Every structure is written in structure tokens, then in C-alpha cells.
Short mmCIF file of C-alpha atoms in Angstrom, two decimals:
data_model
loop_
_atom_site.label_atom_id
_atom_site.label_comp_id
_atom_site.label_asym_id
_atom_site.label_seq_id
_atom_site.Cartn_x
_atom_site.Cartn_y
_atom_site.Cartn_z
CA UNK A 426 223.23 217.73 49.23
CA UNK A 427 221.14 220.64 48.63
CA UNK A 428 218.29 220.29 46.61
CA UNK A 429 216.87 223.14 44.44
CA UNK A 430 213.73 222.89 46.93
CA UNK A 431 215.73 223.44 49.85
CA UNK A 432 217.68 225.96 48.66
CA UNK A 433 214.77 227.68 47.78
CA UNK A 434 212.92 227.20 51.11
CA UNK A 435 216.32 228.67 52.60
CA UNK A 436 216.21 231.57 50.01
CA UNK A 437 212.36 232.03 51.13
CA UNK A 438 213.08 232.33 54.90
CA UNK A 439 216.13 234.61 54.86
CA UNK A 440 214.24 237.21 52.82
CA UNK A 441 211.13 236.77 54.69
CA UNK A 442 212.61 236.71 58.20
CA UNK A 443 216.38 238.42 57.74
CA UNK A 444 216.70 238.90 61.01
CA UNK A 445 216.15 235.01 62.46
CA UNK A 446 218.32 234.19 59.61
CA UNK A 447 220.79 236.07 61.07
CA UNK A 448 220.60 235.08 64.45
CA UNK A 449 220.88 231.49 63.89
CA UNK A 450 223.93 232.41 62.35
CA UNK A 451 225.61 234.33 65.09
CA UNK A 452 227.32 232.24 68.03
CA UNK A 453 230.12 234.24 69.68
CA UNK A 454 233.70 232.75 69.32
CA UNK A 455 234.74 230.91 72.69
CA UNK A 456 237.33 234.05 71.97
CA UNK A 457 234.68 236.40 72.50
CA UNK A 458 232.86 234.95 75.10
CA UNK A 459 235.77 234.58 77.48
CA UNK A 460 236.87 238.19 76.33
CA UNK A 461 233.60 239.05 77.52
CA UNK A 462 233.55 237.57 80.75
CA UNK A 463 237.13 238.35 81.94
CA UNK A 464 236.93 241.68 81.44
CA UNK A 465 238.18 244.06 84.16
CA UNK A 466 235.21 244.57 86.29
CA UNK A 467 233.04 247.85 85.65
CA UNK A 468 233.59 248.26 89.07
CA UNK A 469 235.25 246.18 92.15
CA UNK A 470 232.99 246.16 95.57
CA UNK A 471 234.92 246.39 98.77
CA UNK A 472 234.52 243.31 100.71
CA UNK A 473 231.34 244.54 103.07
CA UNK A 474 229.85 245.57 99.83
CA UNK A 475 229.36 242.29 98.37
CA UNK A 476 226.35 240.35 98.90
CA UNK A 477 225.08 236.41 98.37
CA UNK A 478 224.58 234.78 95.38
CA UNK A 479 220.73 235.13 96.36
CA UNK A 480 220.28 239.15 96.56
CA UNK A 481 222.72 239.14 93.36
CA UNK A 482 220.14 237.74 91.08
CA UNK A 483 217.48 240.42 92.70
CA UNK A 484 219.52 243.27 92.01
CA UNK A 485 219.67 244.67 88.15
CA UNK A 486 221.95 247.56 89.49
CA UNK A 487 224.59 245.07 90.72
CA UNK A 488 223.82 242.75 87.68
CA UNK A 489 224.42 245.54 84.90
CA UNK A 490 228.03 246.11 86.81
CA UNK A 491 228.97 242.89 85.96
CA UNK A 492 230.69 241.26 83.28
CA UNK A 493 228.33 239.65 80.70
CA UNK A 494 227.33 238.44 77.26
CA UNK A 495 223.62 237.70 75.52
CA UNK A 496 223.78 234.73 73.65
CA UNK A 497 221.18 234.76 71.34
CA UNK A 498 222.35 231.93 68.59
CA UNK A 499 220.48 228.97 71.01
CA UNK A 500 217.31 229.06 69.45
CA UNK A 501 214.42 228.16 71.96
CA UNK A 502 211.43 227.49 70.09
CA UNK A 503 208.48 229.16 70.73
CA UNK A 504 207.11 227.92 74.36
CA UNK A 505 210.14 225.35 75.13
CA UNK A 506 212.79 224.94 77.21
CA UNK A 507 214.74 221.90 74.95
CA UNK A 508 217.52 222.37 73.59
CA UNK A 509 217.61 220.77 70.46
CA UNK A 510 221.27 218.30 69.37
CA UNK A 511 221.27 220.91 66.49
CA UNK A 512 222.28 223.80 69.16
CA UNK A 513 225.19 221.47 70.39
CA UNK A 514 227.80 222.89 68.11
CA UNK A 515 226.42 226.19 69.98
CA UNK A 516 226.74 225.34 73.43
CA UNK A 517 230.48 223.40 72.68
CA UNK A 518 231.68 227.20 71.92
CA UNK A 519 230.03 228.78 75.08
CA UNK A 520 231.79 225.04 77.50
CA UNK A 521 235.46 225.69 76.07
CA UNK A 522 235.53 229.16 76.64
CA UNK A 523 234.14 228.03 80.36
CA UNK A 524 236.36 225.90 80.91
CA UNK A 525 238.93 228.00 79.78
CA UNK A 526 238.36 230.42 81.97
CA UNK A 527 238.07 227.71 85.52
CA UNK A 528 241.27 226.61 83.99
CA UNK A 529 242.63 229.96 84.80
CA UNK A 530 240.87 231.00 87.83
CA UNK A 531 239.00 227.90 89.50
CA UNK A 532 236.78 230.59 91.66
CA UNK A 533 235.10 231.63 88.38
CA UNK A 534 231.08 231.64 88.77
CA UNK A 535 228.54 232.10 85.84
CA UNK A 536 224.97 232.87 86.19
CA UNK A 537 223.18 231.60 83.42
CA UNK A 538 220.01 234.03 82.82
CA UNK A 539 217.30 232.60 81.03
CA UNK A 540 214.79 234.99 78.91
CA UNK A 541 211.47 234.96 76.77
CA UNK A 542 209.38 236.66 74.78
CA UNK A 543 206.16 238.86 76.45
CA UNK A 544 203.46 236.40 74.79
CA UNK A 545 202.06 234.40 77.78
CA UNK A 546 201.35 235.22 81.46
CA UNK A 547 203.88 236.92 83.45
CA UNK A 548 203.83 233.47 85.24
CA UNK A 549 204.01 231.29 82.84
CA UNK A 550 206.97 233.11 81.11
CA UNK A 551 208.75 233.15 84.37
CA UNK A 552 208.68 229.84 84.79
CA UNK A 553 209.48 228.47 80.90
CA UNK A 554 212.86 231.29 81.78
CA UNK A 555 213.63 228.99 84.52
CA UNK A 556 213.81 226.03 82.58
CA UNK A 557 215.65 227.52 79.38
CA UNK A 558 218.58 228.39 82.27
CA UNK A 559 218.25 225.30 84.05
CA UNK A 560 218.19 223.25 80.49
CA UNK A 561 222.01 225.74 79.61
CA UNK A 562 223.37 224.37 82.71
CA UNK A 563 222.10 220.70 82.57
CA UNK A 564 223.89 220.38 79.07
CA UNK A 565 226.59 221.87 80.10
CA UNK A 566 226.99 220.19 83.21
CA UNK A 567 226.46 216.37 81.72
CA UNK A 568 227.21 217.22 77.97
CA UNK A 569 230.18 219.03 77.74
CA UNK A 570 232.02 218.44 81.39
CA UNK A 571 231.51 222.25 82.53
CA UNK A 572 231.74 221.49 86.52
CA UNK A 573 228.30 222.87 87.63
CA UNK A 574 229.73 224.20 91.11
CA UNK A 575 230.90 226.77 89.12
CA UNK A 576 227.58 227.76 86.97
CA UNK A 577 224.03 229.49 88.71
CA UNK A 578 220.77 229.52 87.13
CA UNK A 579 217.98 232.17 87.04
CA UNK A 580 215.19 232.80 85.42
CA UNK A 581 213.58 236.56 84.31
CA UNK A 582 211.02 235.87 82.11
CA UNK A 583 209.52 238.83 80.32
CA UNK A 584 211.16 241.23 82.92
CA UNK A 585 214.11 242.37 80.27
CA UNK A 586 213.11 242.30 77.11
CA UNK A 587 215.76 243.46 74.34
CA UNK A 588 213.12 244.42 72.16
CA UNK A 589 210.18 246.10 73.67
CA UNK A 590 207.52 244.41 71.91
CA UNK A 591 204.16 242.33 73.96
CA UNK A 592 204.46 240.26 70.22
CA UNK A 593 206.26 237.13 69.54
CA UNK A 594 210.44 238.19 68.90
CA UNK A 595 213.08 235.56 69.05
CA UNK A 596 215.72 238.28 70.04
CA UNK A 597 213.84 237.92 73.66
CA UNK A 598 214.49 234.44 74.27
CA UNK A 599 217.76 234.02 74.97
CA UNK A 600 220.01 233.27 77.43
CA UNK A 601 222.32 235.58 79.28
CA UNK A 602 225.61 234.73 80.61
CA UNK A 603 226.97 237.04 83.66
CA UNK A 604 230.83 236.81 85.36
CA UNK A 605 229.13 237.01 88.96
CA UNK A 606 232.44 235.74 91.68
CA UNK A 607 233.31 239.85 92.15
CA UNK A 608 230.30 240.52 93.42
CA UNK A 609 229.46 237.71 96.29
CA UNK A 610 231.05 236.78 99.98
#
């Protein structure tokens, strides 16, 4: 039950911060994400084009081909890698469109991209990206029965920032996740 209190703490924050309000509000429908991720490619490689798994996570050109969606709705705090139980409603949307889609085509592979903010060292936020993708795929993986054969991790820290900003902006820590089995031998 609400209390007047908490109704007006949640009045408070939405005026104050509209756009983290909105955000926590956003999760794309399992609908979506699977639209998003079975798309016809942008464009198919011929088979000596493709590379490994390895050289695909180096190269933005051959990342920005491929099929993808931001998910910006798992809110990282500030610093962490945890997912909080709170986010689990989240991440049950983004496992049944997965497994959806390895229902359909058991060659499917994801690469979960993990992002943050520019406040830190370059180093530091590297490695805190790491762990927010590694963190995705360990909850799906043991939480939610996504097979993780079929999920990669990497991290970019700071590298590609949706909002071009050195401050503090939740928009920048997120995860990415990008359709990658076109692209790989």
C-alpha cells in the first residue's frame, strides 16, 4: 500500500529526474527484443569474410552490421556490477525471447555488451563493463535456463557512450545485446 510519503517521494523523483523515471520504466517486450534480433541481417558476409568470435568483438564496423538492441531498463547502480532481484522481472523478458529464438534456430549466438558511464579511469570502467556482461549472462545462464553456449560476453567500458557526457548518466550503463552467428566461422 502506498503511503502518502511514498507517493510523494515517487512524485519528487519523477519530476526531479524524468528521465531515470522513465528508464526504469522501459523494458522491451520479449516481442521486441526477438524482433530485434531476428531481423534480416544489414548485410550477409560471404563465408571467407567472416571472422572469430574474438576479432568480432574488436571490430565496431562489423558490430554496427549486426543485429542488436540497448537495453537500458537493468539499472546498474552507480559503480556495480549486481544485479539486483528487483531487475528479475527485467531479465525474465530479455531469457524468453532467448530462448525463443534457440528454439527456432539452435545456432543462435548473443553477445552481451556491457557499458558505463565516463566517471572513473578508462581502466577501471573497462573492467566494472566486464562484470555488468558477465553478471547478464551468469543470471541468465543459472536463473532463467538460457543455455550459455549460446550467449558471449564483452565488456566496452566508456568506449561508446550514448550520451557524450565525462558526468555521471545512467543512459551509459547499460547493456547491449548483439545477434552475432552471421558474422563468425
Amino acid at each position: 500500500m502506498l503511503t502518502r510519503r511514498t507517493l510523494a517521494a515517487a512524485l519528487i523523483a519523477a519530476i526531479a529526474m524524468p528521465s531515470l523515471a522513465a528508464a526504469q520504466a522501459t523494458t522491451p517486450s520479449a516481442a521486441t527484443i526477438e524482433r530485434k534480433l531476428e531481423a534480416a541481417p544489414r548485410v550477409k558476409l560471404r563465408p571467407n569474410e567472416r571472422v572469430t568470435i574474438r576479432e568480432f568483438k574488436r571490430r565496431p564496423d562489423l558490430r554496427r552490421m549486426a543485429r542488436s538492441i540497448d537495453i537500458q531498463s537493468i539499472n546498474f547502480a552507480f559503480g556495480s556490477a549486481a544485479i539486483a532481484n528487483s531487475q528479475y522481472d527485467k531479465i525474465e523478458t530479455i531469457a524468453d525471447a532467448l530462448r525463443r529464438i534457440l528454439r527456432r534456430d539452435p545456432g543462435a549466438r548473443v553477445l552481451i555488451e556491457g557499458h558505463t558511464d565516463a566517471v572513473g579511469s578508462f581502466q577501471s570502467n573497462q573492467a566494472l563493463s566486464e562484470q555488468r556482461a558477465a553478471s547478464l549472462k551468469r543470471t541468465l545462464a543459472r536463473e532463467f535456463r538460457v543455455p550459455d553456449h549460446a550467449l558471449e560476453t564483452v565488456g566496452y567500458g566508456e568506449e561508446f557512450l550514448l550520451v557524450q557526457t565525462q558526468n555521471e548518466n545512467w543512459q551509459n550503463r547499460r547493456v547491449t545485446l548483439r545477434r552475432f552467428d552471421d558474422f563468425i566461422r
